[in-house]
PDB file of C-alpha atoms in Angstrom:
ATOM      1  CA  MET H   1      10.840 100.453  10.780  1.00 68.00           C
ATOM      2  CA  SER H   2      13.921 102.120  12.265  1.00 81.00           C
ATOM      3  CA  ASP H   3      17.447 101.703  10.837  1.00 84.00           C
ATOM      4  CA  VAL H   4      18.254  99.343  13.710  1.00 90.00           C
ATOM      5  CA  SER H   5      15.572  96.876  12.545  1.00 93.00           C
ATOM      6  CA  TYR H   6      17.153  96.672   9.078  1.00 95.00           C
ATOM      7  CA  ILE H   7      20.632  96.230  10.567  1.00 95.00           C
ATOM      8  CA  VAL H   8      19.426  93.451  12.904  1.00 95.00           C
ATOM      9  CA  ALA H   9      17.540  91.779  10.027  1.00 96.00           C
ATOM     10  CA  GLY H  10      20.656  91.931   7.805  1.00 96.00           C
ATOM     11  CA  PHE H  11      23.022  90.478  10.413  1.00 96.00           C
ATOM     12  CA  VAL H  12      20.558  87.771  11.507  1.00 96.00           C
ATOM     13  CA  LEU H  13      19.792  86.774   7.914  1.00 96.00           C
ATOM     14  CA  THR H  14      23.485  86.565   7.008  1.00 96.00           C
ATOM     15  CA  PHE H  15      24.571  84.540  10.033  1.00 96.00           C
ATOM     16  CA  VAL H  16      21.548  82.216   9.985  1.00 97.00           C
ATOM     17  CA  THR H  17      22.336  81.480   6.313  1.00 97.00           C
ATOM     18  CA  ILE H  18      26.012  80.824   7.114  1.00 96.00           C
ATOM     19  CA  VAL H  19      25.218  78.535  10.056  1.00 96.00           C
ATOM     20  CA  GLY H  20      22.540  76.781   7.999  1.00 97.00           C
ATOM     21  CA  TYR H  21      24.968  76.148   5.140  1.00 96.00           C
ATOM     22  CA  ALA H  22      27.678  74.906   7.534  1.00 96.00           C
ATOM     23  CA  THR H  23      25.191  72.519   9.169  1.00 96.00           C
ATOM     24  CA  SER H  24      23.956  71.297   5.806  1.00 96.00           C
ATOM     25  CA  LEU H  25      27.541  70.658   4.628  1.00 95.00           C
ATOM     26  CA  ARG H  26      28.349  68.721   7.790  1.00 94.00           C
ATOM     27  CA  SER H  27      25.287  66.483   7.491  1.00 94.00           C
ATOM     28  CA  ARG H  28      25.879  65.879   3.758  1.00 93.00           C
ATOM     29  CA  ILE H  29      29.499  64.877   4.447  1.00 93.00           C
ATOM     30  CA  ARG H  30      28.490  62.520   7.253  1.00 91.00           C
ATOM     31  CA  ARG H  31      25.707  60.991   5.185  1.00 89.00           C
ATOM     32  CA  THR H  32      27.967  60.434   2.172  1.00 88.00           C
ATOM     33  CA  GLU H  33      30.742  58.992   4.364  1.00 84.00           C
ATOM     34  CA  ARG H  34      28.376  56.665   6.216  1.00 79.00           C
ATOM     35  CA  LEU H  35      26.077  55.556   3.435  1.00 68.00           C
ATOM     36  CA  GLY H  36      28.367  55.635   0.395  1.00 60.00           C
ATOM     37  CA  THR H  37      29.056  51.941   0.301  1.00 55.00           C
ATOM     38  CA  THR H  38      25.557  50.916   1.358  1.00 56.00           C
ATOM     39  CA  GLU H  39      23.939  53.150  -1.272  1.00 57.00           C
ATOM     40  CA  ALA H  40      26.233  51.718  -3.921  1.00 54.00           C
ATOM     41  CA  ALA H  41      25.328  48.170  -2.943  1.00 52.00           C
ATOM     42  CA  ASP H  42      21.611  49.037  -2.793  1.00 56.00           C
ATOM     43  CA  HIS H  43      21.820  50.613  -6.224  1.00 55.00           C
ATOM     44  CA  VAL H  44      23.282  47.426  -7.696  1.00 51.00           C
ATOM     45  CA  GLU H  45      20.705  45.296  -5.914  1.00 52.00           C
ATOM     46  CA  TRP H  46      17.830  47.388  -7.307  1.00 50.00           C
ATOM     47  CA  SER H  47      19.219  47.624 -10.804  1.00 51.00           C
ATOM     48  CA  ALA H  48      20.008  43.877 -10.963  1.00 45.00           C
TER      49      ALA H  48
ATOM     50  CA  MET Z   1      40.325  63.282   5.227  1.00 70.00           C
ATOM     51  CA  THR Z   2      44.126  63.325   5.585  1.00 79.00           C
ATOM     52  CA  PRO Z   3      45.482  64.866   8.837  1.00 79.00           C
ATOM     53  CA  PRO Z   4      46.978  68.023   7.154  1.00 83.00           C
ATOM     54  CA  PHE Z   5      43.693  68.608   5.297  1.00 85.00           C
ATOM     55  CA  ARG Z   6      41.675  68.106   8.502  1.00 88.00           C
ATOM     56  CA  TRP Z   7      43.908  70.582  10.362  1.00 91.00           C
ATOM     57  CA  THR Z   8      43.593  73.154   7.571  1.00 92.00           C
ATOM     58  CA  VAL Z   9      39.787  72.837   7.768  1.00 92.00           C
ATOM     59  CA  ARG Z  10      39.904  73.307  11.555  1.00 93.00           C
ATOM     60  CA  ILE Z  11      42.292  76.272  11.394  1.00 95.00           C
ATOM     61  CA  THR Z  12      40.232  78.106   8.754  1.00 94.00           C
ATOM     62  CA  GLY Z  13      37.054  77.363  10.750  1.00 95.00           C
ATOM     63  CA  GLY Z  14      38.574  78.735  13.972  1.00 96.00           C
ATOM     64  CA  LEU Z  15      39.968  81.796  12.196  1.00 96.00           C
ATOM     65  CA  SER Z  16      36.551  82.445  10.632  1.00 96.00           C
ATOM     66  CA  VAL Z  17      34.778  82.405  14.014  1.00 96.00           C
ATOM     67  CA  VAL Z  18      37.342  84.748  15.614  1.00 97.00           C
ATOM     68  CA  ALA Z  19      37.522  87.132  12.646  1.00 97.00           C
ATOM     69  CA  LEU Z  20      33.727  87.232  12.150  1.00 96.00           C
ATOM     70  CA  SER Z  21      33.223  87.992  15.866  1.00 96.00           C
ATOM     71  CA  ALA Z  22      35.732  90.853  15.601  1.00 97.00           C
ATOM     72  CA  ALA Z  23      34.054  92.117  12.418  1.00 96.00           C
ATOM     73  CA  VAL Z  24      30.583  92.143  14.014  1.00 96.00           C
ATOM     74  CA  TRP Z  25      31.894  93.924  17.112  1.00 96.00           C
ATOM     75  CA  LEU Z  26      33.676  96.574  15.012  1.00 95.00           C
ATOM     76  CA  ALA Z  27      30.695  97.009  12.659  1.00 95.00           C
ATOM     77  CA  LEU Z  28      28.051  97.375  15.367  1.00 94.00           C
ATOM     78  CA  PHE Z  29      29.887  99.037  18.255  1.00 94.00           C
ATOM     79  CA  VAL Z  30      33.105 100.694  17.075  1.00 93.00           C
ATOM     80  CA  ALA Z  31      32.617 102.097  13.556  1.00 92.00           C
ATOM     81  CA  PRO Z  32      30.904 105.500  13.552  1.00 90.00           C
ATOM     82  CA  PRO Z  33      27.557 106.007  11.773  1.00 89.00           C
ATOM     83  CA  ASP Z  34      27.765 107.468   8.278  1.00 87.00           C
ATOM     84  CA  ALA Z  35      27.329 111.258   8.029  1.00 85.00           C
ATOM     85  CA  VAL Z  36      24.565 110.908   5.389  1.00 86.00           C
ATOM     86  CA  GLN Z  37      23.062 107.427   5.801  1.00 88.00           C
ATOM     87  CA  GLY Z  38      23.342 107.117   9.589  1.00 88.00           C
ATOM     88  CA  ASP Z  39      23.335 103.642  11.150  1.00 89.00           C
ATOM     89  CA  ALA Z  40      21.863 101.953   8.051  1.00 90.00           C
ATOM     90  CA  GLN Z  41      25.321 102.211   6.450  1.00 91.00           C
ATOM     91  CA  ARG Z  42      26.543  99.512   8.902  1.00 94.00           C
ATOM     92  CA  LEU Z  43      25.031  96.995   6.489  1.00 95.00           C
ATOM     93  CA  MET Z  44      27.951  97.842   4.189  1.00 94.00           C
ATOM     94  CA  TYR Z  45      30.171  95.690   6.433  1.00 95.00           C
ATOM     95  CA  LEU Z  46      28.110  92.664   5.326  1.00 96.00           C
ATOM     96  CA  HIS Z  47      27.034  93.654   1.828  1.00 96.00           C
ATOM     97  CA  VAL Z  48      30.496  94.515   0.439  1.00 95.00           C
ATOM     98  CA  PRO Z  49      32.351  91.435   1.811  1.00 96.00           C
ATOM     99  CA  VAL Z  50      29.683  88.963   0.615  1.00 96.00           C
ATOM    100  CA  ALA Z  51      29.694  90.618  -2.833  1.00 96.00           C
ATOM    101  CA  TRP Z  52      33.521  90.382  -2.916  1.00 94.00           C
ATOM    102  CA  LEU Z  53      33.298  86.732  -1.899  1.00 95.00           C
ATOM    103  CA  ALA Z  54      30.848  86.032  -4.731  1.00 97.00           C
ATOM    104  CA  TYR Z  55      33.359  87.537  -7.213  1.00 96.00           C
ATOM    105  CA  LEU Z  56      36.183  85.496  -5.674  1.00 97.00           C
ATOM    106  CA  ALA Z  57      34.159  82.261  -5.669  1.00 98.00           C
ATOM    107  CA  TYR Z  58      33.229  82.639  -9.338  1.00 98.00           C
ATOM    108  CA  GLY Z  59      36.834  83.592 -10.166  1.00 98.00           C
ATOM    109  CA  VAL Z  60      38.027  80.342  -8.564  1.00 98.00           C
ATOM    110  CA  THR Z  61      35.333  78.423 -10.477  1.00 98.00           C
ATOM    111  CA  ALA Z  62      36.458  79.995 -13.768  1.00 98.00           C
ATOM    112  CA  LEU Z  63      40.152  79.319 -13.077  1.00 98.00           C
ATOM    113  CA  CYS Z  64      39.517  75.677 -12.110  1.00 97.00           C
ATOM    114  CA  SER Z  65      37.282  75.222 -15.173  1.00 97.00           C
ATOM    115  CA  LEU Z  66      40.044  76.569 -17.405  1.00 97.00           C
ATOM    116  CA  LEU Z  67      42.546  74.191 -15.783  1.00 97.00           C
ATOM    117  CA  TYR Z  68      40.148  71.315 -16.467  1.00 97.00           C
ATOM    118  CA  LEU Z  69      39.760  72.260 -20.127  1.00 97.00           C
ATOM    119  CA  ILE Z  70      43.530  72.428 -20.725  1.00 96.00           C
ATOM    120  CA  PRO Z  71      44.553  68.822 -21.579  1.00 94.00           C
ATOM    121  CA  ARG Z  72      47.890  69.055 -19.719  1.00 95.00           C
ATOM    122  CA  THR Z  73      46.272  70.026 -16.415  1.00 94.00           C
ATOM    123  CA  ARG Z  74      42.989  68.088 -16.771  1.00 94.00           C
ATOM    124  CA  SER Z  75      42.000  66.474 -13.482  1.00 93.00           C
ATOM    125  CA  MET Z  76      38.719  65.745 -11.714  1.00 92.00           C
ATOM    126  CA  ARG Z  77      40.142  67.735  -8.795  1.00 93.00           C
ATOM    127  CA  TRP Z  78      39.646  70.961 -10.794  1.00 96.00           C
ATOM    128  CA  ASP Z  79      36.085  70.023 -11.698  1.00 96.00           C
ATOM    129  CA  ASN Z  80      35.231  69.222  -8.062  1.00 95.00           C
ATOM    130  CA  LEU Z  81      36.812  72.473  -6.895  1.00 96.00           C
ATOM    131  CA  ALA Z  82      34.943  74.485  -9.558  1.00 97.00           C
ATOM    132  CA  GLY Z  83      31.573  73.010  -8.518  1.00 96.00           C
ATOM    133  CA  ALA Z  84      32.326  73.519  -4.815  1.00 97.00           C
ATOM    134  CA  SER Z  85      33.274  77.169  -5.299  1.00 97.00           C
ATOM    135  CA  ALA Z  86      30.227  77.901  -7.479  1.00 97.00           C
ATOM    136  CA  GLU Z  87      27.841  76.542  -4.834  1.00 97.00           C
ATOM    137  CA  ILE Z  88      29.373  78.845  -2.206  1.00 97.00           C
ATOM    138  CA  GLY Z  89      29.310  81.725  -4.700  1.00 97.00           C
ATOM    139  CA  VAL Z  90      25.573  81.245  -5.224  1.00 98.00           C
ATOM    140  CA  MET Z  91      24.966  81.466  -1.481  1.00 97.00           C
ATOM    141  CA  PHE Z  92      27.024  84.682  -1.256  1.00 97.00           C
ATOM    142  CA  THR Z  93      25.317  86.201  -4.322  1.00 98.00           C
ATOM    143  CA  ALA Z  94      21.875  85.559  -2.812  1.00 97.00           C
ATOM    144  CA  LEU Z  95      23.097  87.178   0.436  1.00 97.00           C
ATOM    145  CA  THR Z  96      24.477  90.141  -1.533  1.00 97.00           C
ATOM    146  CA  ILE Z  97      21.039  90.773  -3.067  1.00 97.00           C
ATOM    147  CA  LEU Z  98      19.140  90.268   0.214  1.00 97.00           C
ATOM    148  CA  ASP Z  99      21.522  92.400   2.323  1.00 96.00           C
ATOM    149  CA  GLY Z 100      21.513  95.024  -0.412  1.00 96.00           C
ATOM    150  CA  SER Z 101      17.727  95.077  -0.388  1.00 96.00           C
ATOM    151  CA  LEU Z 102      17.693  95.537   3.404  1.00 95.00           C
ATOM    152  CA  TRP Z 103      20.151  98.408   3.007  1.00 94.00           C
ATOM    153  CA  ALA Z 104      18.245  99.958   0.081  1.00 95.00           C
ATOM    154  CA  ARG Z 105      14.920 100.182   1.931  1.00 94.00           C
ATOM    155  CA  PRO Z 106      15.992 102.766   4.572  1.00 93.00           C
ATOM    156  CA  VAL Z 107      18.405 104.606   2.232  1.00 92.00           C
ATOM    157  CA  TRP Z 108      16.594 104.622  -1.138  1.00 92.00           C
ATOM    158  CA  GLY Z 109      13.065 104.064   0.228  1.00 93.00           C
ATOM    159  CA  ILE Z 110      12.561 100.922  -1.905  1.00 93.00           C
ATOM    160  CA  TRP Z 111      13.398  97.223  -1.621  1.00 95.00           C
ATOM    161  CA  TRP Z 112      14.170  96.753  -5.298  1.00 94.00           C
ATOM    162  CA  THR Z 113      14.552  98.738  -8.498  1.00 92.00           C
ATOM    163  CA  TRP Z 114      15.439  97.766 -12.064  1.00 94.00           C
ATOM    164  CA  ASP Z 115      18.911  99.243 -11.623  1.00 92.00           C
ATOM    165  CA  ALA Z 116      21.847  98.006 -13.757  1.00 94.00           C
ATOM    166  CA  ARG Z 117      23.847  96.741 -10.755  1.00 95.00           C
ATOM    167  CA  LEU Z 118      20.888  94.926  -9.204  1.00 96.00           C
ATOM    168  CA  VAL Z 119      19.785  93.353 -12.478  1.00 96.00           C
ATOM    169  CA  THR Z 120      23.268  92.179 -13.527  1.00 96.00           C
ATOM    170  CA  THR Z 121      23.818  90.693 -10.048  1.00 97.00           C
ATOM    171  CA  THR Z 122      20.505  88.827 -10.270  1.00 97.00           C
ATOM    172  CA  VAL Z 123      21.465  87.577 -13.734  1.00 97.00           C
ATOM    173  CA  LEU Z 124      24.756  86.364 -12.183  1.00 97.00           C
ATOM    174  CA  LEU Z 125      22.808  84.430  -9.541  1.00 98.00           C
ATOM    175  CA  PHE Z 126      20.639  82.717 -12.166  1.00 98.00           C
ATOM    176  CA  LEU Z 127      23.629  81.970 -14.413  1.00 97.00           C
ATOM    177  CA  TYR Z 128      25.329  80.030 -11.620  1.00 98.00           C
ATOM    178  CA  LEU Z 129      22.086  78.382 -10.500  1.00 98.00           C
ATOM    179  CA  GLY Z 130      21.898  77.123 -14.079  1.00 97.00           C
ATOM    180  CA  TYR Z 131      25.534  75.994 -13.851  1.00 97.00           C
ATOM    181  CA  LEU Z 132      24.773  74.002 -10.677  1.00 97.00           C
ATOM    182  CA  ALA Z 133      21.679  72.488 -12.334  1.00 97.00           C
ATOM    183  CA  LEU Z 134      23.794  71.511 -15.356  1.00 96.00           C
ATOM    184  CA  ARG Z 135      26.242  69.704 -13.076  1.00 94.00           C
ATOM    185  CA  ARG Z 136      23.382  67.479 -11.892  1.00 92.00           C
ATOM    186  CA  VAL Z 137      22.312  66.398 -15.392  1.00 92.00           C
ATOM    187  CA  PRO Z 138      23.137  62.662 -15.671  1.00 86.00           C
ATOM    188  CA  SER Z 139      26.070  62.061 -17.995  1.00 85.00           C
ATOM    189  CA  SER Z 140      29.539  60.555 -18.118  1.00 87.00           C
ATOM    190  CA  THR Z 141      31.939  62.198 -15.663  1.00 86.00           C
ATOM    191  CA  ASP Z 142      34.136  63.717 -18.364  1.00 91.00           C
ATOM    192  CA  ALA Z 143      31.261  65.039 -20.504  1.00 93.00           C
ATOM    193  CA  ARG Z 144      29.629  66.628 -17.475  1.00 93.00           C
ATOM    194  CA  ALA Z 145      32.880  68.218 -16.325  1.00 95.00           C
ATOM    195  CA  ARG Z 146      33.708  69.497 -19.805  1.00 96.00           C
ATOM    196  CA  ARG Z 147      30.371  71.171 -20.518  1.00 96.00           C
ATOM    197  CA  SER Z 148      30.201  72.574 -16.954  1.00 97.00           C
ATOM    198  CA  ALA Z 149      33.663  74.100 -17.432  1.00 97.00           C
ATOM    199  CA  VAL Z 150      32.589  75.806 -20.677  1.00 97.00           C
ATOM    200  CA  VAL Z 151      29.425  77.196 -19.052  1.00 97.00           C
ATOM    201  CA  ALA Z 152      31.405  78.402 -16.004  1.00 97.00           C
ATOM    202  CA  LEU Z 153      33.784  80.355 -18.243  1.00 97.00           C
ATOM    203  CA  LEU Z 154      30.884  81.909 -20.173  1.00 97.00           C
ATOM    204  CA  ALA Z 155      29.019  82.797 -16.948  1.00 97.00           C
ATOM    205  CA  PHE Z 156      32.121  84.477 -15.512  1.00 97.00           C
ATOM    206  CA  ALA Z 157      31.850  87.137 -18.235  1.00 96.00           C
ATOM    207  CA  ASP Z 158      29.027  88.646 -16.152  1.00 96.00           C
ATOM    208  CA  VAL Z 159      31.332  89.351 -13.164  1.00 96.00           C
ATOM    209  CA  PRO Z 160      33.181  92.341 -14.724  1.00 95.00           C
ATOM    210  CA  ILE Z 161      29.840  93.543 -16.135  1.00 96.00           C
ATOM    211  CA  VAL Z 162      28.393  93.539 -12.581  1.00 95.00           C
ATOM    212  CA  HIS Z 163      31.402  95.434 -11.220  1.00 92.00           C
ATOM    213  CA  LEU Z 164      31.544  98.007 -14.014  1.00 92.00           C
ATOM    214  CA  SER Z 165      27.756  98.403 -14.375  1.00 93.00           C
ATOM    215  CA  VAL Z 166      27.741 101.417 -12.028  1.00 91.00           C
ATOM    216  CA  ILE Z 167      30.362 103.119 -14.203  1.00 89.00           C
ATOM    217  CA  TRP Z 168      28.938 102.180 -17.609  1.00 91.00           C
ATOM    218  CA  TRP Z 169      25.311 103.096 -16.851  1.00 88.00           C
ATOM    219  CA  ARG Z 170      23.587 105.781 -14.795  1.00 85.00           C
ATOM    220  CA  THR Z 171      22.442 103.898 -11.700  1.00 84.00           C
ATOM    221  CA  LEU Z 172      20.938 104.450  -8.285  1.00 86.00           C
ATOM    222  CA  HIS Z 173      23.619 102.201  -6.794  1.00 88.00           C
ATOM    223  CA  GLN Z 174      26.661 104.085  -5.561  1.00 82.00           C
ATOM    224  CA  GLN Z 175      29.964 104.058  -7.461  1.00 80.00           C
ATOM    225  CA  PRO Z 176      32.793 101.735  -6.317  1.00 75.00           C
ATOM    226  CA  THR Z 177      34.266 103.140  -3.089  1.00 74.00           C
ATOM    227  CA  VAL Z 178      37.378 100.979  -2.768  1.00 73.00           C
ATOM    228  CA  LEU Z 179      37.985  99.268  -6.151  1.00 69.00           C
ATOM    229  CA  ASN Z 180      37.282 102.382  -8.227  1.00 71.00           C
ATOM    230  CA  PRO Z 181      38.927 103.081 -11.620  1.00 70.00           C
ATOM    231  CA  GLU Z 182      41.291 105.642 -10.022  1.00 72.00           C
ATOM    232  CA  LEU Z 183      42.349 103.031  -7.419  1.00 71.00           C
ATOM    233  CA  ASN Z 184      41.852 105.739  -4.825  1.00 74.00           C
ATOM    234  CA  PRO Z 185      39.661 104.362  -1.980  1.00 74.00           C
ATOM    235  CA  GLN Z 186      37.122 106.951  -0.808  1.00 74.00           C
ATOM    236  CA  ILE Z 187      36.966 105.552   2.726  1.00 77.00           C
ATOM    237  CA  HIS Z 188      39.266 106.064   5.656  1.00 73.00           C
ATOM    238  CA  GLY Z 189      39.819 105.573   9.378  1.00 85.00           C
ATOM    239  CA  VAL Z 190      37.813 103.133  11.471  1.00 89.00           C
ATOM    240  CA  MET Z 191      35.382 102.437   8.622  1.00 91.00           C
ATOM    241  CA  ALA Z 192      38.208 101.216   6.364  1.00 91.00           C
ATOM    242  CA  VAL Z 193      39.654  99.002   9.125  1.00 93.00           C
ATOM    243  CA  THR Z 194      36.206  97.543   9.899  1.00 95.00           C
ATOM    244  CA  LEU Z 195      35.584  96.808   6.227  1.00 95.00           C
ATOM    245  CA  LEU Z 196      39.034  95.207   5.884  1.00 94.00           C
ATOM    246  CA  VAL Z 197      38.487  92.983   8.954  1.00 96.00           C
ATOM    247  CA  SER Z 198      35.098  91.972   7.607  1.00 96.00           C
ATOM    248  CA  VAL Z 199      36.518  91.118   4.164  1.00 96.00           C
ATOM    249  CA  ILE Z 200      39.294  89.028   5.782  1.00 96.00           C
ATOM    250  CA  ALA Z 201      36.739  87.257   8.019  1.00 97.00           C
ATOM    251  CA  PHE Z 202      34.454  86.344   5.120  1.00 97.00           C
ATOM    252  CA  THR Z 203      37.463  85.240   3.024  1.00 97.00           C
ATOM    253  CA  CYS Z 204      38.506  82.841   5.842  1.00 96.00           C
ATOM    254  CA  LEU Z 205      34.928  81.564   5.919  1.00 97.00           C
ATOM    255  CA  TYR Z 206      34.982  81.042   2.151  1.00 97.00           C
ATOM    256  CA  ALA Z 207      38.247  79.072   2.426  1.00 97.00           C
ATOM    257  CA  HIS Z 208      36.723  76.916   5.182  1.00 97.00           C
ATOM    258  CA  PHE Z 209      33.531  76.221   3.235  1.00 97.00           C
ATOM    259  CA  LEU Z 210      35.501  75.539   0.044  1.00 97.00           C
ATOM    260  CA  LEU Z 211      37.662  72.898   1.741  1.00 96.00           C
ATOM    261  CA  ARG Z 212      34.635  71.174   3.258  1.00 96.00           C
ATOM    262  CA  ARG Z 213      32.589  71.306   0.047  1.00 96.00           C
ATOM    263  CA  PHE Z 214      35.593  70.029  -1.931  1.00 95.00           C
ATOM    264  CA  HIS Z 215      35.897  67.114   0.497  1.00 94.00           C
ATOM    265  CA  LEU Z 216      32.191  66.362  -0.014  1.00 94.00           C
ATOM    266  CA  ALA Z 217      32.605  66.505  -3.819  1.00 92.00           C
ATOM    267  CA  ARG Z 218      35.464  63.989  -3.628  1.00 90.00           C
ATOM    268  CA  LEU Z 219      33.345  61.680  -1.451  1.00 90.00           C
ATOM    269  CA  GLU Z 220      30.462  61.924  -3.936  1.00 88.00           C
ATOM    270  CA  THR Z 221      32.806  61.164  -6.860  1.00 85.00           C
ATOM    271  CA  ARG Z 222      34.191  58.152  -5.003  1.00 84.00           C
ATOM    272  CA  ARG Z 223      30.649  56.941  -4.251  1.00 83.00           C
ATOM    273  CA  ASP Z 224      29.607  57.318  -7.908  1.00 80.00           C
ATOM    274  CA  GLU Z 225      32.719  55.429  -9.056  1.00 80.00           C
ATOM    275  CA  LEU Z 226      31.893  52.669  -6.598  1.00 81.00           C
ATOM    276  CA  ILE Z 227      28.341  52.431  -7.941  1.00 79.00           C
ATOM    277  CA  LEU Z 228      29.680  52.063 -11.496  1.00 78.00           C
ATOM    278  CA  GLN Z 229      32.284  49.537 -10.380  1.00 78.00           C
ATOM    279  CA  LEU Z 230      29.710  47.457  -8.514  1.00 78.00           C
ATOM    280  CA  ALA Z 231      27.246  47.655 -11.398  1.00 78.00           C
ATOM    281  CA  ALA Z 232      29.935  46.271 -13.716  1.00 78.00           C
ATOM    282  CA  GLN Z 233      30.960  43.488 -11.301  1.00 73.00           C
ATOM    283  CA  PRO Z 234      27.933  42.118  -9.402  1.00 64.00           C
ATOM    284  CA  GLU Z 235      30.110  39.716  -7.411  1.00 62.00           C
ATOM    285  CA  LEU Z 236      31.874  42.754  -5.885  1.00 59.00           C
ATOM    286  CA  ALA Z 237      28.479  44.123  -4.893  1.00 56.00           C
ATOM    287  CA  HIS Z 238      27.741  40.894  -3.067  1.00 58.00           C
ATOM    288  CA  SER Z 239      31.036  40.992  -1.148  1.00 59.00           C
ATOM    289  CA  SER Z 240      30.545  44.714  -0.454  1.00 56.00           C
ATOM    290  CA  MET Z 241      27.087  44.046   1.016  1.00 54.00           C
ATOM    291  CA  LEU Z 242      28.512  41.234   3.116  1.00 51.00           C
ATOM    292  CA  ALA Z 243      31.257  43.594   4.343  1.00 56.00           C
ATOM    293  CA  GLY Z 244      28.603  46.198   5.136  1.00 50.00           C
ATOM    294  CA  ALA Z 245      26.541  43.632   7.037  1.00 47.00           C
ATOM    295  CA  ARG Z 246      29.554  42.716   9.118  1.00 49.00           C
TER     296      ARG Z 246
END
């Protein structure tokens, strides 16, 4: 492989990881905001 | 999210995009190739900033853990911030190792070697993976925060070992170029500017991620408190479910 292949692989890997983490954070925040109360109520219902 | 907090998140996000775009442009099209390593050295503009960010993230985790352990400053805010920063630090440490491996292959001819810097960095990654696992062990909020804070402070001891490993032991990894013991950076011109822009860009990104992850940690804490509250008062659970149904 040429040097360019390693450079491209490094930049792609880094930015895909960053975008992936940002997307994961966004979906976790939305899920916790939306389902927080429902999950809490479900938990009580199941543990009752 | 309060309006000032939301605006800070947006500003750091916008700054990160602009600064990272500038850093990529400088790294790929403006900075000259290295006299010895050629174009492969361009990976330095990723590898060094993500390694710096891992140090910074673990430093913030250690500081927040210390603030939690001191009775006068004890607050769940510090514990949430410590956990948030450690998670980001783990991502940057993994990137440091992977980018380093991609840089090592064309320059050293190998993907990995049992070199002091590489091994201590990998140990750092596993220490903080363990820290994150410990935070998920079911327990009372205070007990979890307290033992996590102690582990975070112990794990941070590896950070100076990682940084000084190339000075203490004979290694294949190069010596510190910027933060060397003589405090005399062995880099100049366009390369130094590119590295500086890249470090600033990744620091903005860290700040953005930290704010968002901290917000998520607060939401999770609030949700857990609600679960406990509802478990203790079933009639509240009933009214909460009715409110949810409406």
